[in-house]
Coordinates of C-alpha atoms and ligand atoms in Angstrom, one line a residue:
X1 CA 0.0 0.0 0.0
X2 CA 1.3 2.8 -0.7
X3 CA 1.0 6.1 2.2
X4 CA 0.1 9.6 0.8
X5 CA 1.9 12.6 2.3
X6 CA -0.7 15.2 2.4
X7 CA 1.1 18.5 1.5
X8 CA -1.8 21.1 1.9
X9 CA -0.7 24.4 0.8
X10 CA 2.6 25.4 -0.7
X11 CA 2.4 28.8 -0.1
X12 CA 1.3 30.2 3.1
X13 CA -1.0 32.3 2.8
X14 CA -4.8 31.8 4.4
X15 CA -7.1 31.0 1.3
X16 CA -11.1 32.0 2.7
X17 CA -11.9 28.3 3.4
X18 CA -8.4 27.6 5.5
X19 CA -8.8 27.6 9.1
X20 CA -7.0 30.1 10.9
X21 CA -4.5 29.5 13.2
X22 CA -6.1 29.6 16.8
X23 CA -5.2 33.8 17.3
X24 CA -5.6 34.5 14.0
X25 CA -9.5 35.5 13.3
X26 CA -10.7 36.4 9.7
X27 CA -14.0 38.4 9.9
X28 CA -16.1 40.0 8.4
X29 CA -15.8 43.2 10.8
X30 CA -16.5 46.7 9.6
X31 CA -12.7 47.7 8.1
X32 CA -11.2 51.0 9.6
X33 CA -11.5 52.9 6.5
X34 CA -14.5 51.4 4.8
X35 CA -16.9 54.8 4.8
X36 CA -16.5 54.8 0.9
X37 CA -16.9 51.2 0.2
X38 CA -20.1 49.3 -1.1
X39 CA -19.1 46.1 -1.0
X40 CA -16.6 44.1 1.6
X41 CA -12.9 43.1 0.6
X42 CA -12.6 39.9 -1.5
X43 CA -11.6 37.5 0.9
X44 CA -8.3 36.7 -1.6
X45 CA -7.9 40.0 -1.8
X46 CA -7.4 40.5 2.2
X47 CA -5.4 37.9 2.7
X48 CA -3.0 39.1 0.2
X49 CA -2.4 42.8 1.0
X50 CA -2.8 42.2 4.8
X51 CA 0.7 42.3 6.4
X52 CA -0.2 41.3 10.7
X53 CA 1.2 37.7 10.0
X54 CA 4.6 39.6 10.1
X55 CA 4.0 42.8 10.8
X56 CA 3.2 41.6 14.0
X57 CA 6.7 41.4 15.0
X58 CA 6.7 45.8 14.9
X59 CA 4.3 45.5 17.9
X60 CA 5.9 46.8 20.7
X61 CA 7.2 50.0 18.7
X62 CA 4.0 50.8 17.3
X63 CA 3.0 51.0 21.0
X64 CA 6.0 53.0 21.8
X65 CA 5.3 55.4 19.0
X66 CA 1.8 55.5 20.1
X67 CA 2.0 56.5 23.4
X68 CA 4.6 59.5 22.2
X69 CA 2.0 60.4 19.5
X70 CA -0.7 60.7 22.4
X71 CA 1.7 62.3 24.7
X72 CA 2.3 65.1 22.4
X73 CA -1.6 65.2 21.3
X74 CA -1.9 65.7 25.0
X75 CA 0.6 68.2 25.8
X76 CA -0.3 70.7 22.5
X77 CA -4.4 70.4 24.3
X78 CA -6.0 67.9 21.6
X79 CA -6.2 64.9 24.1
X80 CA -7.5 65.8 28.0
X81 CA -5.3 64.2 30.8
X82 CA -8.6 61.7 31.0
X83 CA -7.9 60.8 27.5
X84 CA -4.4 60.5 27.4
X85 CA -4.1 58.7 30.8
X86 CA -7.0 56.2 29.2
X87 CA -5.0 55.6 25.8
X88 CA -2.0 55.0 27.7
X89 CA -3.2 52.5 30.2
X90 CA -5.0 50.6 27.2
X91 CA -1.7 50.4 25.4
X92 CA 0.3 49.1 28.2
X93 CA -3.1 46.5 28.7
X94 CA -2.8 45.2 24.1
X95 CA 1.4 45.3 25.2
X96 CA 1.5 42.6 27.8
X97 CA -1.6 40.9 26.1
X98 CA 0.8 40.4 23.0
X99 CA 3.5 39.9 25.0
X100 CA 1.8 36.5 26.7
X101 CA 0.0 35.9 23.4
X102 CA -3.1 36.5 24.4
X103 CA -4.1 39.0 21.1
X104 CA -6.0 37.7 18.8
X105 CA -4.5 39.0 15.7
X106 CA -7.0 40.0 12.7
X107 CA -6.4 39.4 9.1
X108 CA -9.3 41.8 8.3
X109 CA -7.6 44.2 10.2
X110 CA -4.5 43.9 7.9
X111 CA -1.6 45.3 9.8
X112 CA 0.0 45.7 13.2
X113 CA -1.1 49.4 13.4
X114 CA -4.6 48.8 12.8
X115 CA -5.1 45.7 15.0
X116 CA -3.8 47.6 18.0
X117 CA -5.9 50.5 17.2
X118 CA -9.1 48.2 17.1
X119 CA -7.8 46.1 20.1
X120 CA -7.7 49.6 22.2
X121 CA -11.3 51.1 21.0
X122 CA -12.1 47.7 22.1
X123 CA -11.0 48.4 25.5
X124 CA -11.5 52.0 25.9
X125 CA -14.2 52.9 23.9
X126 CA -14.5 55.7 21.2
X127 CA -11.6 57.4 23.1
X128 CA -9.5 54.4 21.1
X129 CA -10.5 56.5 18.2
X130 CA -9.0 60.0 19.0
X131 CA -5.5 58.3 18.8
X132 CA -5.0 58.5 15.3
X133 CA -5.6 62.4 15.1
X134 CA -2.7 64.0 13.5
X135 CA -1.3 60.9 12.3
X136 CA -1.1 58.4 9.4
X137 CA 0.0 54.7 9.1
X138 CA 2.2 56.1 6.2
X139 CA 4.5 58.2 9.1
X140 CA 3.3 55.3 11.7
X141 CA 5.2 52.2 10.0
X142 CA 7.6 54.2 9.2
X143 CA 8.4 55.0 12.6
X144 CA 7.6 51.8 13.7
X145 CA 10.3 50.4 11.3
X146 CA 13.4 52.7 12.5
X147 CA 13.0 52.2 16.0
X148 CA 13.0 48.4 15.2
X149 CA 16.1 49.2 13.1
X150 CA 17.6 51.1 15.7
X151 CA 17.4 48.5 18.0
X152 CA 18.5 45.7 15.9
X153 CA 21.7 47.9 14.8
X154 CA 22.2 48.5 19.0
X155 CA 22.0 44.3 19.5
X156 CA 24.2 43.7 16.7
X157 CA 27.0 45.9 17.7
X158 CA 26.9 44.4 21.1
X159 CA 27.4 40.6 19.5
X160 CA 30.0 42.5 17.7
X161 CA 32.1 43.3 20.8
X162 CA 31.5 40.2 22.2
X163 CA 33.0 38.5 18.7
X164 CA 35.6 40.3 19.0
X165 CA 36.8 40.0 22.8
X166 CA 36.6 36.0 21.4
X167 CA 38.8 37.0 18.7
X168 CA 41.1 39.2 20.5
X169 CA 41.5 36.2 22.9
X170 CA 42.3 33.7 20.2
X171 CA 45.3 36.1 18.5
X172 CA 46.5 36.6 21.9
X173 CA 46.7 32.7 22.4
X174 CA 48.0 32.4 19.0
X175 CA 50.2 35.8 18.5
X176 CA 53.7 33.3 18.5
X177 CA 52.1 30.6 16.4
X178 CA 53.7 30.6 12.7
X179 CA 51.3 29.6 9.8
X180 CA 51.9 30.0 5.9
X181 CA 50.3 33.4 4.9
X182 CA 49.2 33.6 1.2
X183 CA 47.9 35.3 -1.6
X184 CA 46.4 33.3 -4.5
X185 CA 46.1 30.5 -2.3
X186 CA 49.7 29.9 -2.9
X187 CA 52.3 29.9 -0.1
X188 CA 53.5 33.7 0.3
X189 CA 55.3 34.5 3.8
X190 CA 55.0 33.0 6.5
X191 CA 52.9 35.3 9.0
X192 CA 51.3 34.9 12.4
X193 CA 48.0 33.6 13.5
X194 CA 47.7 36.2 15.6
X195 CA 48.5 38.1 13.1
X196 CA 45.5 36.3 10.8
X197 CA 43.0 36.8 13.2
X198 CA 43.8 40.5 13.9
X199 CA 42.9 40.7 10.1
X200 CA 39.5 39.9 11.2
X201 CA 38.9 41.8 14.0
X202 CA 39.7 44.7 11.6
X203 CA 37.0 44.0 9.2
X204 CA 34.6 43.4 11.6
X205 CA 35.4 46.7 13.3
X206 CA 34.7 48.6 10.3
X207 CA 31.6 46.8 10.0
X208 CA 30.8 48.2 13.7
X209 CA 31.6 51.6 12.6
X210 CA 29.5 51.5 9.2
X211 CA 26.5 50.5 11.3
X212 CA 27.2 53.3 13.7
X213 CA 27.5 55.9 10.9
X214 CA 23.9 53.8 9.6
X215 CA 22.0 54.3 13.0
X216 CA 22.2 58.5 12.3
X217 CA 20.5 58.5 9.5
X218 CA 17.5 55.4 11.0
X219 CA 17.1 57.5 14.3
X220 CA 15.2 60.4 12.4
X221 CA 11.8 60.7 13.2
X222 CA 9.3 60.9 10.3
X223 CA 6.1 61.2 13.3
X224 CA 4.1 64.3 12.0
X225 CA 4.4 63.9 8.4
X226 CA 1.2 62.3 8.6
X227 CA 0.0 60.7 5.4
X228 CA 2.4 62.7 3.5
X229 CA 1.8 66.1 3.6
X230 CA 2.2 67.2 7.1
X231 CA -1.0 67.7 9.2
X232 CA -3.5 70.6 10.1
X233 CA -3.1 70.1 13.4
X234 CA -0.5 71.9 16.1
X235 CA 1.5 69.1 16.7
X236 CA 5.0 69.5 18.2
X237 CA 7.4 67.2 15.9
X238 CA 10.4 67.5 18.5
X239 CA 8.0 66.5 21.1
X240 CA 7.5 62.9 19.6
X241 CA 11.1 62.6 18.5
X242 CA 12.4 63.4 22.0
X243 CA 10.1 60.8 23.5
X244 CA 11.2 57.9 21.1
X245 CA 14.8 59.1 21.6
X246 CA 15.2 60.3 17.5
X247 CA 18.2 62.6 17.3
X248 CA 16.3 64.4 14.7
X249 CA 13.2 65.5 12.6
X250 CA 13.0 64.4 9.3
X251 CA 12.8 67.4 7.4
X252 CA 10.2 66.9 4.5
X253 CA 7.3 64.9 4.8
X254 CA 7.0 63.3 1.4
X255 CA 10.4 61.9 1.9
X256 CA 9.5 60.6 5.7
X257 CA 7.0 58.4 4.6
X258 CA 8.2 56.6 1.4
X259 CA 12.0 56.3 1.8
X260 CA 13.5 53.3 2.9
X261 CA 16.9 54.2 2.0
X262 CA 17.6 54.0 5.9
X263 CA 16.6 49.9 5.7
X264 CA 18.2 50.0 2.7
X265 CA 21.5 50.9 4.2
X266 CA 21.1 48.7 6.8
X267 CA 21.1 45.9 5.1
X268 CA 23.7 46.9 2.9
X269 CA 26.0 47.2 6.4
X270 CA 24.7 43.7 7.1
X271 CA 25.5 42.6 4.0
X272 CA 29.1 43.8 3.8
X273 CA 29.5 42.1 7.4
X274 CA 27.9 38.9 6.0
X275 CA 29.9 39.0 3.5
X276 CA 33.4 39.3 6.0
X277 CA 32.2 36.3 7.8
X278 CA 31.5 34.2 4.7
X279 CA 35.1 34.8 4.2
X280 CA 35.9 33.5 7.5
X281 CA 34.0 30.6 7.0
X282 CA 35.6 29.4 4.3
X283 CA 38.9 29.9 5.9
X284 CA 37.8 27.6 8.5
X285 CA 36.5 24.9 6.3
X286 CA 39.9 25.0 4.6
X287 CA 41.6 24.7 7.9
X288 CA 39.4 22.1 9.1
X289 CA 39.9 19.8 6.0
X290 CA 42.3 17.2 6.6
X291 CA 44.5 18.6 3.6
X292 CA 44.9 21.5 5.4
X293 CA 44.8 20.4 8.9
X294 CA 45.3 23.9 10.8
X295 CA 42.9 23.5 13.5
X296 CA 40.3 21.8 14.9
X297 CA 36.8 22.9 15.8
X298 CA 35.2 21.5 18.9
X299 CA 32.6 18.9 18.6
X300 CA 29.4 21.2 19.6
X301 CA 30.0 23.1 16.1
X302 CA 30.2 20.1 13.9
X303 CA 27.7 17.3 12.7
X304 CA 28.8 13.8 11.5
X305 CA 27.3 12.2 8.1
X306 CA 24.6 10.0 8.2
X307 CA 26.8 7.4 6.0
X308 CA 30.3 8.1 6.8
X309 CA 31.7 7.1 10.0
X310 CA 34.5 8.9 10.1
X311 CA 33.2 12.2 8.9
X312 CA 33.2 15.5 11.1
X313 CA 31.6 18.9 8.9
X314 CA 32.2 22.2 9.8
X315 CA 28.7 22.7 9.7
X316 CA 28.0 26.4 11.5
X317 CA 30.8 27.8 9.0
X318 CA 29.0 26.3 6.4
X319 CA 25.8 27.5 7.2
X320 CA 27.1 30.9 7.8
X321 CA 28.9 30.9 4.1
X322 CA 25.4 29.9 2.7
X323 CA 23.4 32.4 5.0
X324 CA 25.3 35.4 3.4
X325 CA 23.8 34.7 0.7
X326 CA 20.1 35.6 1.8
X327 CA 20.9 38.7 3.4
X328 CA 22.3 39.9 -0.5
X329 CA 18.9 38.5 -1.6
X330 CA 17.4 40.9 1.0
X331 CA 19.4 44.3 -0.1
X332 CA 18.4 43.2 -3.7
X333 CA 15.0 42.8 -2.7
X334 CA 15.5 46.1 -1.1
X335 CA 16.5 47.9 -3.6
X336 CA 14.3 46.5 -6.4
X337 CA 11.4 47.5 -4.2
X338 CA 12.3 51.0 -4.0
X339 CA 13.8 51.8 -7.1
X340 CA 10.5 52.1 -9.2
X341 CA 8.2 53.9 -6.8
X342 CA 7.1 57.4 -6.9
X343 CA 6.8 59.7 -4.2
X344 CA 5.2 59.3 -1.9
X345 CA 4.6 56.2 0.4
X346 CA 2.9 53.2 -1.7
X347 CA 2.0 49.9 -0.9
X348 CA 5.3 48.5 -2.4
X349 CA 6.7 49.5 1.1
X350 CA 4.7 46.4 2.6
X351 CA 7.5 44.6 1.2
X352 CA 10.3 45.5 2.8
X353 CA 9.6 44.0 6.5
X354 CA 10.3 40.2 5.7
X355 CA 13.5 40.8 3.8
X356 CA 14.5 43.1 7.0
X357 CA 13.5 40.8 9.1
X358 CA 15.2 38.0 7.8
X359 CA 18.3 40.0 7.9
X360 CA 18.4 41.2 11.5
X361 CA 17.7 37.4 12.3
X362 CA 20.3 36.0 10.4
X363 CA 22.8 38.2 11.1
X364 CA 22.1 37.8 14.7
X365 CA 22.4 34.2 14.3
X366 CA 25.3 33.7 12.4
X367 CA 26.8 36.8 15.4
X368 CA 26.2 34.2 18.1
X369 CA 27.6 31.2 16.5
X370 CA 30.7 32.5 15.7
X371 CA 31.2 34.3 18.9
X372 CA 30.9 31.2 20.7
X373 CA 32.7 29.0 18.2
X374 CA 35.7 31.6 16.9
X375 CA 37.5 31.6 20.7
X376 CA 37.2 27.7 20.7
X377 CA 39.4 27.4 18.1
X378 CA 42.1 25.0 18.6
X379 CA 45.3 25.8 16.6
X380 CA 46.9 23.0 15.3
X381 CA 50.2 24.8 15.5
X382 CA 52.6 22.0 14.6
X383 CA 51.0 21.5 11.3
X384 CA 50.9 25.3 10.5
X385 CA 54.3 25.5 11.2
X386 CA 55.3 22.5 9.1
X387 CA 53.1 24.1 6.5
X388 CA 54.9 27.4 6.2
X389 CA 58.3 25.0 5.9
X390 CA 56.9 24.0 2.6
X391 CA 56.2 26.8 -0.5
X392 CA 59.6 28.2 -0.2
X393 CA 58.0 31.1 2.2
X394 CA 61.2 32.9 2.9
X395 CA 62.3 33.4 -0.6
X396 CA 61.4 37.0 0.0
X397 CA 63.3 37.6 3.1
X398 CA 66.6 37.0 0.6
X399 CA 65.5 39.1 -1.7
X400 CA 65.7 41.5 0.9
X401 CA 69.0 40.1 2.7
X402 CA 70.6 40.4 -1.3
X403 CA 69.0 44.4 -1.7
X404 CA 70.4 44.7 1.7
X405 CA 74.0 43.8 0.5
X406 CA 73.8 46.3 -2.4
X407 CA 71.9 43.9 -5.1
X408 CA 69.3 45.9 -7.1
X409 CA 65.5 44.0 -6.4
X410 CA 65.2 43.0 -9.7
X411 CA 68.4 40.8 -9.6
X412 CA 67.9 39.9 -6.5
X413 CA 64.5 38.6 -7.2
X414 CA 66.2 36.4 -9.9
X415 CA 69.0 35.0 -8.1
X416 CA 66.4 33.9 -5.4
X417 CA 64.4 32.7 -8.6
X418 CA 67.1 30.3 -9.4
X419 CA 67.8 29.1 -5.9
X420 CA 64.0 27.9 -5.7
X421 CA 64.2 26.1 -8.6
X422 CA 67.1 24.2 -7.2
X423 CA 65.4 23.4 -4.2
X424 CA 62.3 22.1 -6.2
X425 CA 65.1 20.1 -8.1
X426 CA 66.2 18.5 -5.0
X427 CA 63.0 18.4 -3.8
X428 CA 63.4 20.0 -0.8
X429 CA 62.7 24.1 1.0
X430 CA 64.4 27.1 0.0
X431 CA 65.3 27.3 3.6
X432 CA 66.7 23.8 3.8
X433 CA 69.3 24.7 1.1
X434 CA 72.9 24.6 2.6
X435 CA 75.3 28.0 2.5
X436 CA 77.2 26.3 -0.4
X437 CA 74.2 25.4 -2.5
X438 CA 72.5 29.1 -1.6
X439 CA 76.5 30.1 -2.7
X440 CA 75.9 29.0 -6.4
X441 CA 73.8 31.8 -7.9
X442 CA 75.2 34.9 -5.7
X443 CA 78.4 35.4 -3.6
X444 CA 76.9 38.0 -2.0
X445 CA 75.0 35.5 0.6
X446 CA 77.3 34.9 3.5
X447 CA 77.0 32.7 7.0
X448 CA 74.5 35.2 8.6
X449 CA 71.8 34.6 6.3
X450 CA 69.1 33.5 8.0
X451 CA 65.7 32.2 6.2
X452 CA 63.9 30.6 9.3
X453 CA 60.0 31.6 10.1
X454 CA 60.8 32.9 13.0
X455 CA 63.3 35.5 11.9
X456 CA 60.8 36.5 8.9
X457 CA 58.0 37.1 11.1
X458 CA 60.6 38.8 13.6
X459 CA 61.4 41.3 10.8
X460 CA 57.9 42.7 10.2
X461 CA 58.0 44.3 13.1
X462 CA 56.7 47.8 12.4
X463 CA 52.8 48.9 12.8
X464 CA 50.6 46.5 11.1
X465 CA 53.6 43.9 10.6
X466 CA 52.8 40.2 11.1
X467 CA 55.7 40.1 14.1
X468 CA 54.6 38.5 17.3
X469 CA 55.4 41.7 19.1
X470 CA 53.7 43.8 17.0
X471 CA 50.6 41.6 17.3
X472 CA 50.3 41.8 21.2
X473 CA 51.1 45.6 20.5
X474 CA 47.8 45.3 18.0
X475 CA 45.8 43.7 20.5
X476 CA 46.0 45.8 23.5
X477 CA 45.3 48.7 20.8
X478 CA 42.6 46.9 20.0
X479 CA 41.1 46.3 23.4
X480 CA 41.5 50.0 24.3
X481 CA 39.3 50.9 20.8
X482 CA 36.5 48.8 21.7
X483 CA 36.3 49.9 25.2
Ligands
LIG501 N1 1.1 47.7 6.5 C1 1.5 48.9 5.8 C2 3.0 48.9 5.5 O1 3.6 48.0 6.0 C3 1.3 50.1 6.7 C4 1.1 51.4 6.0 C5 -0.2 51.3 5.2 N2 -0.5 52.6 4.6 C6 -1.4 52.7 3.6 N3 -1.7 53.8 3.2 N4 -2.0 51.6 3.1 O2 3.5 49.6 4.7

């Protein structure tokens, strides 16, 4: 006999004869702006241009901006104390009913906004209905959705520091330990793990600065600027923006309510800092391949095969590689939404909540992982070591030791030339070559040539050098310029 897998629906919206989930009621209740209609919404049509089965998620910052919308209504004499005081207290009641789960969210009711507005006439009576004087949802979401980007760029950039305080400890473990450092993949100089890592503790720090530089231009308040040309009413703009903590007004209303750009940017910063640790993903892959063999990750970040005994996967680096790739899909998401609208705010804007939230999430997510995972790095320092001893890494440090003895680069770039190809020829490193052989193509070298790792590290030992020194030097900088 064969068993069929029901599959239901593919997509998931609510089609009229699906059953909605338990807190999630479709009704048939008068709509908040139906005056003009003559007929009710098509049930299709409802379902696809409501936006509360995400939306949902802005809650507790369209209550924020609520409560500094009726503050100010209060204080310029359009609410009475009774009123505000009863808005207020309503508002706290929907916040910890959501909070619990208690709301029952309405389709019908299509967004966030406009289910919390219902919920508090609900509870208050018509007073519910004064709260949306001097206001829009146009300047309402958009408020809603910077102080949700504000916060999101504030938890981010405290995983940040705690990334890289695990980072900082690693390359101070790992400041001595000599790896091969390349470009093209290829065996270059040797260099420093510590020195490696510190490479990554200053992209990440950019990153941190870019979404500083972001936040200005997200904590602007667009309250006031209504449905997009301002309002009749003597509302006080600073008012609002000093209770939601916005640094500033936004200037022009039409531009408060449609652009993005500030989500935009965003995402772009997430995407660079994606993008940094889908490079350090692959790294560790490479390291944790038994070709490479540079270090080992511990157990609690790795999965076995369901086939192969012996396997270990670097899954969370793997994942994090692949999860870049969605937060690009956001930003061009982004930007495809925005690019073809005119002003002012249109319903396109809808769009740009699940590709944010997505973002915030994953780059959250993939924050955690590594900061737990990076400073459990174990450095497999023997085999980095014996790697650097292969590739002929030091073939630069004569160059230099030749220049140094009065040999133009260029010849001295050949004479080393030759010398490598002798050590291929016997099959062994540059550095393994005797004086006498090293003698053949220059009389020049003498007895205190020196081409060990350690002395080529050693040498770089200015500001930004790969020299172990200069590395612990780098990382107490470091420490003071995230404290
Ligand atoms: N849910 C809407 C959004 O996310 C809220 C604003 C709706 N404004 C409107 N005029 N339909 O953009």
């Amino acid at each position: 006999m064969i068993m069929r897998i029901s599959h239901g629906n593919c997509y998931n919206l609510r089609l009229p004869n699906d059953t909605p989930p338990a807190n999630l009621q479709m009704n048939d209740k008068t709509k908040l702006w139906d005056g003009r209609f003559s007929e009710a919404t098509d049930a299709f049509v409802e379902a696809f241009t409501a936006s509360v089965t995400f939306d949902q998620q802005l809650a507790s910052y369209d209550i924020e901006g609520s409560v500094a919308h009726a503050t100010m209504l209060n204080k310029v004499g359009i609410l009475t104390d009774a009123e505000v005081s009863d808005i207020t207290g309503g508002l706290a009641q929907i916040g910890e009913q959501i909070a619990s789960g208690e709301m029952a969210w309405s389709i019908s009711l299509e967004d966030v906004h406009m289910n919390i507005e219902q919920a508090l006439t609900g509870l208050i009576g018509d007073t519910g209905k004064k709260l949306h004087t001097g206001r829009s949802r146009n300047d309402q979401v958009a408020t809603d959705v910077r102080l949700y980007v504000r916060t999101a760029i504030d938890q981010i950039s405290e995983k940040i520091r705690q990334l890289q305080l695990g980072i900082l400890d690693l390359a101070q473990r790992e400041a001595d330990t000599i790896m091969p450092g390349s470009t093209h993949l290829q065996v270059a100089q040797p260099v420093t793990f510590g020195h490696h890592l510190m490479a990554w503790f200053e992209m990440i720090e950019r990153d941190c600065e870019r979404f500083q530089d972001c936040r200005k231009r997200v904590n602007v308040s667009p309250l006031g600027a209504a449905a997009l040309a301002g309002t009749t009413y003597p509302i006080d703009r600073e008012l609002t923006a000093e209770l939601l903590g916005f640094e500033q007004i936004a200037m022009n209303s039409l531009d408060a309510v449609s652009d993005r750009d500030f989500a935009i940017e965003f995402v772009a910063t997430a995407s660079i800092l994606m993008m940094h640790l889908s490079r350090w993903a692959e790294e560790i892959i490479l390291w944790s391949s038994p070709q490479f063999d540079f270090v080992d990750l511990p157990d609690r970040f790795c999965t076995g095969s369901s086939i192969m005994p012996q396997k270990k996967n670097p899954d969370v680096p793997e994942l994090v590689r692949g999860k870049s790739g969605r937060v690009f899909g956001a930003l061009t998401g982004l930007l495809t939404l925005m690019k073809g609208q005119p002003l002012a705010y249109n319903k396109d804007n809808q769009e740009d909540k699940e590709p944010l939230f997505d973002s915030v999430h994953t780059v959250m997510m993939c924050l955690t992982a590594y900061a737990d995972m990076i400073p459990a790095i174990e450095a497999k320092r023997d085999n980095m070591i014996d790697a650097a001893r292969r590739g002929h890494a030091t073939a630069t440090d004569l160059a230099d030791y030749l220049v140094n003895k009065g040999l133009p680069f260029r010849d001295a770039h050949e004479v080393v030339g030759k010398l490598v190809a002798l050590a291929i020829e016997k099959n062994t490193d540059l550095a393994q070559l005797s004086l006498t052989e090293l003698q053949k193509h220059s009389n020049l070298i003498e007895a205190d040539v020196d081409l060990s790792l350690a002395a080529s590290v050693n040498a770089r030992a200015h500001v930004g050098g790969t020299a172990p020194e200069m590395v612990r030097v780098a990382i107490t900088n470091a420490r003071k310029r995230i404290n």
